[in-house]
Coordinates of C-alpha atoms and ligand atoms in Angstrom, one line a residue:
M1031 CA 16.1 -5.8 20.0
I1032 CA 12.7 -4.6 21.4
L1033 CA 11.1 -7.5 23.1
P1034 CA 7.4 -8.3 23.5
G1035 CA 6.0 -6.4 26.6
A1036 CA 7.5 -3.1 25.2
T1037 CA 5.3 -0.5 23.5
L1038 CA 5.4 0.2 19.8
G1039 CA 3.8 3.3 18.3
V1040 CA 2.2 3.9 14.8
L1041 CA 1.6 7.2 13.0
G1042 CA -1.9 7.0 11.4
G1043 CA -5.2 5.3 12.4
G1044 CA -6.4 3.6 9.2
Q1045 CA -6.8 -0.2 8.6
L1046 CA -3.2 -0.8 8.0
G1047 CA -2.6 0.8 11.4
R1048 CA -5.3 -1.5 13.0
M1049 CA -3.9 -4.8 11.5
F1050 CA -0.4 -3.7 12.6
A1051 CA -1.8 -3.1 16.2
L1052 CA -3.7 -6.2 16.3
R1053 CA -1.0 -8.4 15.2
A1054 CA 1.5 -6.6 17.6
R1055 CA -0.9 -7.1 20.6
V1056 CA -1.3 -10.9 19.7
M1057 CA 2.7 -10.9 20.1
G1058 CA 2.5 -9.2 23.4
Y1059 CA 3.4 -5.7 22.6
R1060 CA 1.4 -2.4 23.8
V1061 CA 0.5 -0.3 20.9
V1062 CA 0.1 3.5 21.0
V1063 CA -1.5 5.1 17.7
L1064 CA -1.5 8.8 17.0
E1065 CA -4.4 9.9 15.0
A1066 CA -6.8 12.8 15.2
D1067 CA -10.1 10.9 14.3
P1068 CA -11.2 9.6 17.9
R1069 CA -13.1 6.6 16.2
S1070 CA -10.3 5.4 14.0
P1071 CA -9.9 1.8 12.9
A1072 CA -6.6 1.4 14.6
G1073 CA -7.5 3.6 17.6
Q1074 CA -10.4 1.3 18.4
V1075 CA -8.0 -1.7 18.9
A1076 CA -4.9 -0.1 20.4
D1077 CA -3.9 0.1 24.0
E1078 CA -3.8 3.8 23.7
Q1079 CA -4.6 6.6 21.1
I1080 CA -3.1 10.0 21.1
E1081 CA -5.8 12.3 19.6
A1082 CA -3.9 14.7 17.5
A1083 CA -2.6 15.8 14.0
Y1084 CA 0.4 14.1 12.7
D1085 CA 2.4 17.4 12.9
D1086 CA 1.6 18.3 16.5
D1087 CA 4.9 18.5 18.1
A1088 CA 3.6 18.0 21.6
A1089 CA 1.8 14.8 20.5
L1090 CA 4.9 13.6 18.7
D1091 CA 6.9 14.1 21.8
L1092 CA 4.6 12.2 23.8
L1093 CA 4.4 9.4 21.3
A1094 CA 8.3 9.1 21.4
E1095 CA 8.1 9.2 25.3
R1096 CA 5.6 6.4 25.4
C1097 CA 7.2 4.0 22.9
A1098 CA 10.3 2.0 22.3
A1099 CA 9.9 2.4 18.4
V1100 CA 7.6 4.0 16.0
T1101 CA 6.3 3.0 12.4
T1102 CA 4.0 4.8 10.0
E1103 CA 1.0 3.1 8.2
F1104 CA 0.3 6.4 6.1
E1105 CA 2.9 7.7 3.5
N1106 CA 1.6 11.2 3.6
V1107 CA 2.8 12.1 7.1
P1108 CA 4.9 15.1 7.0
A1109 CA 8.7 14.0 6.8
G1110 CA 9.4 16.5 9.5
S1111 CA 7.2 14.6 12.1
L1112 CA 9.2 11.5 11.3
E1113 CA 12.5 13.4 11.8
R1114 CA 11.3 14.9 15.1
L1115 CA 10.4 11.4 16.4
A1116 CA 13.6 9.7 15.2
R1117 CA 15.6 12.3 17.5
R1118 CA 14.1 10.4 20.4
V1119 CA 13.1 6.8 19.4
P1120 CA 13.9 4.5 16.4
V1121 CA 11.7 5.2 13.7
H1122 CA 11.2 2.8 10.5
P1123 CA 10.9 3.3 7.8
S1124 CA 12.9 6.5 8.0
A1125 CA 11.9 10.0 7.0
A1126 CA 14.1 9.9 4.1
A1127 CA 12.6 6.7 2.7
V1128 CA 9.1 7.9 3.1
S1129 CA 9.9 11.3 1.4
V1130 CA 11.0 9.4 -1.7
T1131 CA 7.8 7.4 -1.9
Q1132 CA 5.4 10.3 -1.1
E1133 CA 6.2 12.3 -4.1
R1134 CA 5.9 10.7 -7.6
I1135 CA 8.7 12.6 -9.2
A1136 CA 11.3 11.8 -6.7
E1137 CA 10.1 8.2 -6.5
K1138 CA 10.1 7.7 -10.2
S1139 CA 13.5 9.6 -10.7
F1140 CA 15.0 7.4 -7.8
L1141 CA 14.1 4.3 -9.6
R1142 CA 15.2 5.5 -12.8
E1143 CA 18.6 6.5 -11.4
Q1144 CA 19.1 3.1 -9.9
G1145 CA 18.4 1.5 -13.0
F1146 CA 14.9 0.0 -12.5
S1147 CA 12.6 -0.1 -15.7
T1148 CA 9.7 2.4 -15.2
A1149 CA 7.2 3.7 -17.8
A1150 CA 8.7 7.0 -19.6
F1151 CA 7.9 10.1 -17.6
A1152 CA 8.7 13.5 -17.2
P1153 CA 8.0 16.1 -14.4
V1154 CA 5.3 18.9 -15.1
Q1155 CA 6.0 21.6 -12.4
Q1156 CA 4.4 24.2 -14.3
A1157 CA 2.5 24.7 -17.5
D1158 CA 5.7 25.6 -19.5
D1159 CA 7.0 22.0 -18.9
I1160 CA 4.2 20.2 -20.7
E1161 CA 5.5 20.4 -24.2
R1162 CA 8.8 19.0 -22.9
A1163 CA 7.0 16.3 -21.0
I1164 CA 5.0 15.1 -24.0
A1165 CA 8.1 14.8 -26.0
A1166 CA 9.5 12.4 -23.5
T1167 CA 6.3 10.2 -23.1
G1168 CA 4.3 10.5 -26.1
F1169 CA 0.6 9.5 -26.2
P1170 CA -1.5 7.8 -24.5
A1171 CA -0.3 9.0 -21.3
I1172 CA -1.4 9.9 -17.7
L1173 CA -1.1 12.9 -15.7
K1174 CA -0.7 12.3 -12.1
T1175 CA -0.5 15.0 -9.1
A1176 CA 3.0 14.4 -7.7
R1177 CA 1.8 14.3 -4.1
L1178 CA -1.4 12.7 -2.1
G1179 CA -2.7 10.5 -5.2
Y1180 CA -4.3 7.3 -4.2
D1181 CA -6.8 4.6 -5.5
G1182 CA -6.4 6.4 -8.8
K1183 CA -7.3 9.8 -7.4
G1184 CA -5.5 12.8 -9.1
Q1185 CA -4.9 11.0 -12.2
A1186 CA -6.2 11.6 -15.9
V1187 CA -5.7 9.9 -19.1
V1188 CA -4.6 12.1 -21.7
T1189 CA -4.3 11.6 -25.5
S1190 CA -3.6 15.3 -26.6
P1191 CA -1.5 18.3 -25.6
E1192 CA -5.0 20.1 -24.9
E1193 CA -6.0 17.3 -22.7
V1194 CA -2.8 17.5 -20.8
R1195 CA -3.2 21.3 -20.3
A1196 CA -6.8 20.9 -19.2
A1197 CA -6.1 18.3 -16.7
F1198 CA -3.1 20.2 -15.3
T1199 CA -5.4 23.2 -14.7
R1200 CA -8.1 20.9 -13.2
F1201 CA -5.6 19.6 -10.5
G1202 CA -5.1 23.3 -9.7
G1203 CA -1.5 23.7 -11.3
V1204 CA -0.1 21.7 -8.7
P1205 CA 3.2 19.6 -9.6
C1206 CA 2.5 16.6 -11.6
I1207 CA 4.1 14.0 -13.4
L1208 CA 3.4 12.9 -17.0
E1209 CA 3.7 9.0 -17.5
R1210 CA 3.5 7.0 -20.6
R1211 CA 0.3 4.9 -20.5
L1212 CA 1.6 1.3 -21.0
A1213 CA -0.9 -1.5 -22.4
L1214 CA -0.9 -3.7 -19.4
E1215 CA -0.6 -7.4 -19.6
T1216 CA -0.9 -7.9 -15.8
E1217 CA -0.4 -6.0 -12.6
I1218 CA 1.6 -7.7 -9.9
S1219 CA 3.0 -6.3 -6.6
V1220 CA 5.7 -7.8 -4.2
V1221 CA 5.5 -6.9 -0.3
L1222 CA 8.9 -7.5 1.3
A1223 CA 10.5 -6.8 5.0
R1224 CA 13.8 -5.6 5.2
G1225 CA 15.8 -5.5 8.9
S1226 CA 18.1 -2.9 9.8
D1227 CA 20.8 -5.5 9.4
G1228 CA 19.9 -5.7 5.7
Q1229 CA 18.3 -9.1 5.6
V1230 CA 15.2 -9.2 3.4
V1231 CA 12.5 -11.5 3.0
S1232 CA 9.8 -11.4 0.4
F1233 CA 6.2 -12.7 -0.1
P1234 CA 5.0 -14.3 -3.5
A1235 CA 4.2 -11.8 -6.0
G1236 CA 0.3 -10.9 -5.8
E1237 CA -1.6 -10.6 -9.3
N1238 CA -3.6 -7.4 -8.9
E1239 CA -7.0 -6.5 -10.7
H1240 CA -8.1 -2.9 -10.2
R1241 CA -11.5 -1.5 -10.7
D1242 CA -11.8 2.4 -11.4
G1243 CA -8.3 2.8 -10.1
I1244 CA -8.9 0.9 -6.9
L1245 CA -7.8 -2.5 -6.2
H1246 CA -10.3 -5.1 -6.6
T1247 CA -8.7 -8.5 -6.1
T1248 CA -5.1 -9.8 -5.5
T1249 CA -4.7 -13.5 -6.6
V1250 CA -1.7 -15.6 -5.3
P1251 CA 0.2 -17.5 -6.8
A1252 CA 0.2 -14.8 -9.6
R1253 CA -0.6 -16.5 -12.8
I1254 CA 2.6 -15.3 -14.5
P1255 CA 5.7 -17.5 -15.5
A1256 CA 7.9 -18.6 -12.6
G1257 CA 11.0 -16.9 -13.9
L1258 CA 8.9 -13.5 -14.1
E1259 CA 7.8 -14.2 -10.5
A1260 CA 11.4 -14.8 -9.2
E1261 CA 12.5 -11.6 -11.2
A1262 CA 9.6 -9.7 -9.5
E1263 CA 10.7 -10.7 -5.9
R1264 CA 14.4 -10.0 -6.7
L1265 CA 13.8 -6.7 -8.3
A1266 CA 11.5 -5.5 -5.3
C1267 CA 14.3 -6.7 -2.8
G1268 CA 16.8 -4.6 -5.0
V1269 CA 14.7 -1.5 -4.7
A1270 CA 14.5 -2.0 -0.8
E1271 CA 18.3 -2.2 -0.7
R1272 CA 18.9 0.8 -2.8
L1273 CA 16.7 2.8 -0.5
G1274 CA 18.4 1.4 2.5
Y1275 CA 14.7 0.8 3.5
V1276 CA 13.8 -0.8 6.8
G1277 CA 10.4 -2.1 7.4
V1278 CA 7.6 -3.4 5.1
L1279 CA 7.5 -2.2 1.5
G1280 CA 5.1 -2.7 -1.0
V1281 CA 6.4 -2.7 -4.7
E1282 CA 3.7 -2.2 -7.4
M1283 CA 4.8 -3.5 -10.8
F1284 CA 3.3 -3.6 -14.4
V1285 CA 4.0 -6.6 -16.7
A1286 CA 3.8 -4.9 -20.3
E1287 CA 5.8 -4.9 -23.8
G1288 CA 5.9 -8.7 -24.1
G1289 CA 6.4 -9.8 -20.5
R1290 CA 8.7 -7.1 -19.3
L1291 CA 8.6 -5.7 -15.7
F1292 CA 7.9 -2.0 -15.0
V1293 CA 8.1 -0.5 -11.4
N1294 CA 5.0 1.7 -11.0
E1295 CA 5.2 2.8 -7.4
L1296 CA 6.3 2.2 -3.9
A1297 CA 4.3 1.9 -0.5
P1298 CA 6.5 2.5 2.4
R1299 CA 4.1 0.2 4.8
P1300 CA 2.2 -2.9 4.3
H1301 CA 0.3 -3.0 1.1
N1302 CA -3.6 -3.7 0.2
S1303 CA -2.1 -6.4 -2.1
G1304 CA -0.4 -8.0 1.0
H1305 CA -3.6 -8.8 2.8
F1306 CA -3.8 -12.2 1.6
T1307 CA -0.8 -13.0 3.9
L1308 CA -3.2 -12.7 6.8
D1309 CA -4.6 -16.1 6.4
A1310 CA -2.5 -17.7 3.7
C1311 CA 1.1 -17.4 4.9
S1312 CA 3.1 -18.7 7.8
V1313 CA 3.9 -15.3 8.8
D1314 CA 1.7 -12.1 7.5
Q1315 CA 2.9 -8.7 6.5
F1316 CA 1.9 -7.1 9.8
E1317 CA 4.0 -9.4 11.9
L1318 CA 7.0 -8.8 9.5
Q1319 CA 6.3 -5.0 10.1
V1320 CA 6.3 -5.8 13.9
R1321 CA 9.4 -7.9 13.7
A1322 CA 11.5 -5.4 11.3
L1323 CA 10.4 -2.4 13.7
A1324 CA 11.3 -4.6 16.9
G1325 CA 14.5 -5.9 15.4
L1326 CA 13.5 -9.4 15.7
P1327 CA 14.3 -12.2 13.2
L1328 CA 12.8 -11.9 9.8
V1329 CA 11.9 -15.3 8.3
R1330 CA 11.0 -16.3 4.8
P1331 CA 7.3 -16.5 4.6
R1332 CA 5.7 -19.8 3.2
L1333 CA 2.6 -19.8 1.0
L1334 CA 0.1 -22.1 2.7
S1335 CA -2.6 -22.3 -0.1
P1336 CA -3.6 -20.4 -3.1
V1337 CA -5.7 -17.6 -2.3
C1338 CA -7.6 -14.5 -3.5
M1339 CA -8.0 -11.3 -1.6
V1340 CA -11.1 -9.1 -2.5
N1341 CA -11.8 -5.7 -1.2
I1342 CA -15.1 -4.9 0.3
L1343 CA -15.8 -1.2 -0.6
G1344 CA -18.7 0.9 0.6
D1345 CA -20.5 0.2 -2.5
S1346 CA -21.4 -3.4 -1.2
W1347 CA -23.7 -1.6 1.1
G1348 CA -26.2 -0.4 -1.4
A1349 CA -29.7 -1.2 -0.3
G1350 CA -28.4 -2.3 3.2
A1351 CA -25.8 -4.1 5.3
P1352 CA -24.1 -6.6 3.4
R1353 CA -25.1 -10.2 3.7
W1354 CA -22.1 -11.4 5.5
E1355 CA -23.7 -14.7 6.2
R1356 CA -23.8 -15.7 2.5
A1357 CA -20.3 -15.2 2.0
L1358 CA -19.2 -16.8 5.3
A1359 CA -21.3 -19.8 4.4
M1360 CA -18.6 -20.5 1.7
P1361 CA -15.8 -22.7 3.1
G1362 CA -12.4 -21.2 2.6
V1363 CA -13.7 -17.5 3.1
R1364 CA -12.7 -15.5 6.0
L1365 CA -13.9 -11.8 6.6
H1366 CA -11.7 -8.8 7.8
L1367 CA -13.5 -5.6 8.7
Y1368 CA -12.0 -2.3 9.4
G1369 CA -14.5 -0.8 12.0
K1370 CA -15.4 2.1 9.8
A1371 CA -18.8 3.6 10.6
D1372 CA -19.5 5.4 7.4
P1373 CA -19.7 3.0 4.0
R1374 CA -19.1 5.4 1.5
P1375 CA -18.9 4.3 -2.2
G1376 CA -15.3 3.8 -3.1
R1377 CA -14.3 3.3 0.7
K1378 CA -12.2 0.4 1.6
M1379 CA -14.3 -1.1 4.4
G1380 CA -12.7 -4.6 4.9
H1381 CA -11.8 -7.6 2.7
L1382 CA -12.2 -11.2 2.2
T1383 CA -9.5 -13.6 2.0
C1384 CA -10.6 -16.8 0.1
L1385 CA -8.6 -19.9 -0.1
A1386 CA -8.9 -22.8 -2.7
D1387 CA -6.8 -25.4 -4.4
S1388 CA -5.7 -23.1 -7.3
S1389 CA -5.4 -19.5 -8.2
D1390 CA -8.3 -19.8 -10.7
A1391 CA -10.5 -21.5 -7.8
A1392 CA -9.4 -18.9 -5.4
L1393 CA -10.3 -16.1 -7.7
A1394 CA -13.8 -17.8 -8.6
L1395 CA -14.7 -18.2 -5.0
A1396 CA -13.6 -14.6 -4.2
T1397 CA -16.0 -13.5 -7.1
A1398 CA -18.8 -15.6 -5.7
A1399 CA -18.4 -14.4 -2.2
H1400 CA -17.9 -10.8 -3.0
A1401 CA -21.3 -10.8 -5.4
A1402 CA -23.1 -12.7 -2.4
L1403 CA -22.5 -9.6 -0.1
R1404 CA -24.9 -7.6 -2.2
A1405 CA -28.4 -7.6 -0.7
S1406 CA -30.8 -8.2 -3.3
Ligands
ADP1161 P1 -2.5 5.1 -7.1 O1 -1.6 5.9 -6.0 O2 -3.7 5.9 -7.2 O3 -2.4 3.5 -6.7 P2 -1.0 4.4 -9.3 O4 0.2 5.1 -10.0 O5 -0.6 2.9 -8.7 O6 -1.7 5.3 -8.3 O7 -2.1 4.0 -10.5 C1 -3.3 3.4 -10.3 C2 -3.6 2.4 -11.3 O8 -3.7 3.0 -12.5 C3 -2.7 1.4 -11.6 O9 -2.6 0.5 -10.7 C4 -2.7 1.0 -12.9 O10 -3.8 0.2 -13.2 C5 -3.2 2.4 -13.7 N1 -1.9 3.0 -14.1 C6 -1.2 3.9 -13.5 N2 0.1 4.2 -14.2 C7 -0.3 3.6 -15.4 C8 0.7 3.6 -16.6 N3 1.7 4.4 -16.7 N4 0.3 2.8 -17.6 C9 -0.8 2.1 -17.5 N5 -1.4 2.1 -16.4 C10 -1.3 2.7 -15.3
MG1162 MG1 -0.9 2.2 -7.1

């Protein structure tokens, strides 16, 4: 066990690293962030930042020297960096687990091999694979780059062989995956934590609404049948077990084809759809990340209130700074900002967690609070 007072390291300087660092420091740990950006969200709140790229060997060695254990907030860290760190300190999640989740072909193949339902898919490594891939998926389909996609980037909806070819070319001929596009009834996700002793605890499933490929709201309890909710938690925990995963894992799922669950993708870190846990649960996803990393006991989180989390994107700036005071005047609304200077459209700047007496009321409150931010 790594006890409070020790130093924990995190690779990556974004908002997830920031919330990890804040929680770890509340619990009495010191935190070192490795991140090249000198004004990163996580670096601002860490005890120390090592300003370097994720593949800088000297910086990685310094991080290993400073820390009792290291985690990541960013799935695109090179596996080699995690392996290098792991020779000197405990690293969770492992390079092997992160590698599976950072490449869509490996991720979906792993899920299928382990018997988890996914949308029909096929790899498109080169243009010659397109015909065979279409035979496997049919139309409509989605072509996704195998690596580095997020918030719907690197994706194209395609309805004909010509469109697949055009999208593949547009993506630069990099390896892709073609997936059947399902008619979604709902999108949900389960965030869980698994310890190195194999103990798993999960949060209740969140019901997710995306806008333009970016998560907009997460509502909890998800408005789905109780049996399906329980199945989603079981399924997510099963994925973590099969991966031999240690740490916090986000499992995105689709509900489609008459209430069936399909696994969409895995995030080897706390998840945007788990931010509701910061204000609505007895223990939040970042505390469980700290606990799993430090080998402290994991406890089953209790949901204290129905809640809706709504993301605040750079779009909320529009004419000027958002009218924070209007949202904060609404009882049940809490503000989380990530310390980013430049509010570009589509960029995640912060979020609101909105507590109310029911899922419907929480979603309505979040919608009102989010709309109130826009200066007019
Ligand atoms: P990202 O890494 O950008 O989150 P996802 O694979 O999760 O990539 O896709 C983003 C969103 O696009 C999903 O949340 C969902 O709304 C939609 N989407 C992705 N794949 C499918 C699919 N096979 N069928 C229907 N909708 C999909
Ligand atoms: Mg996703």
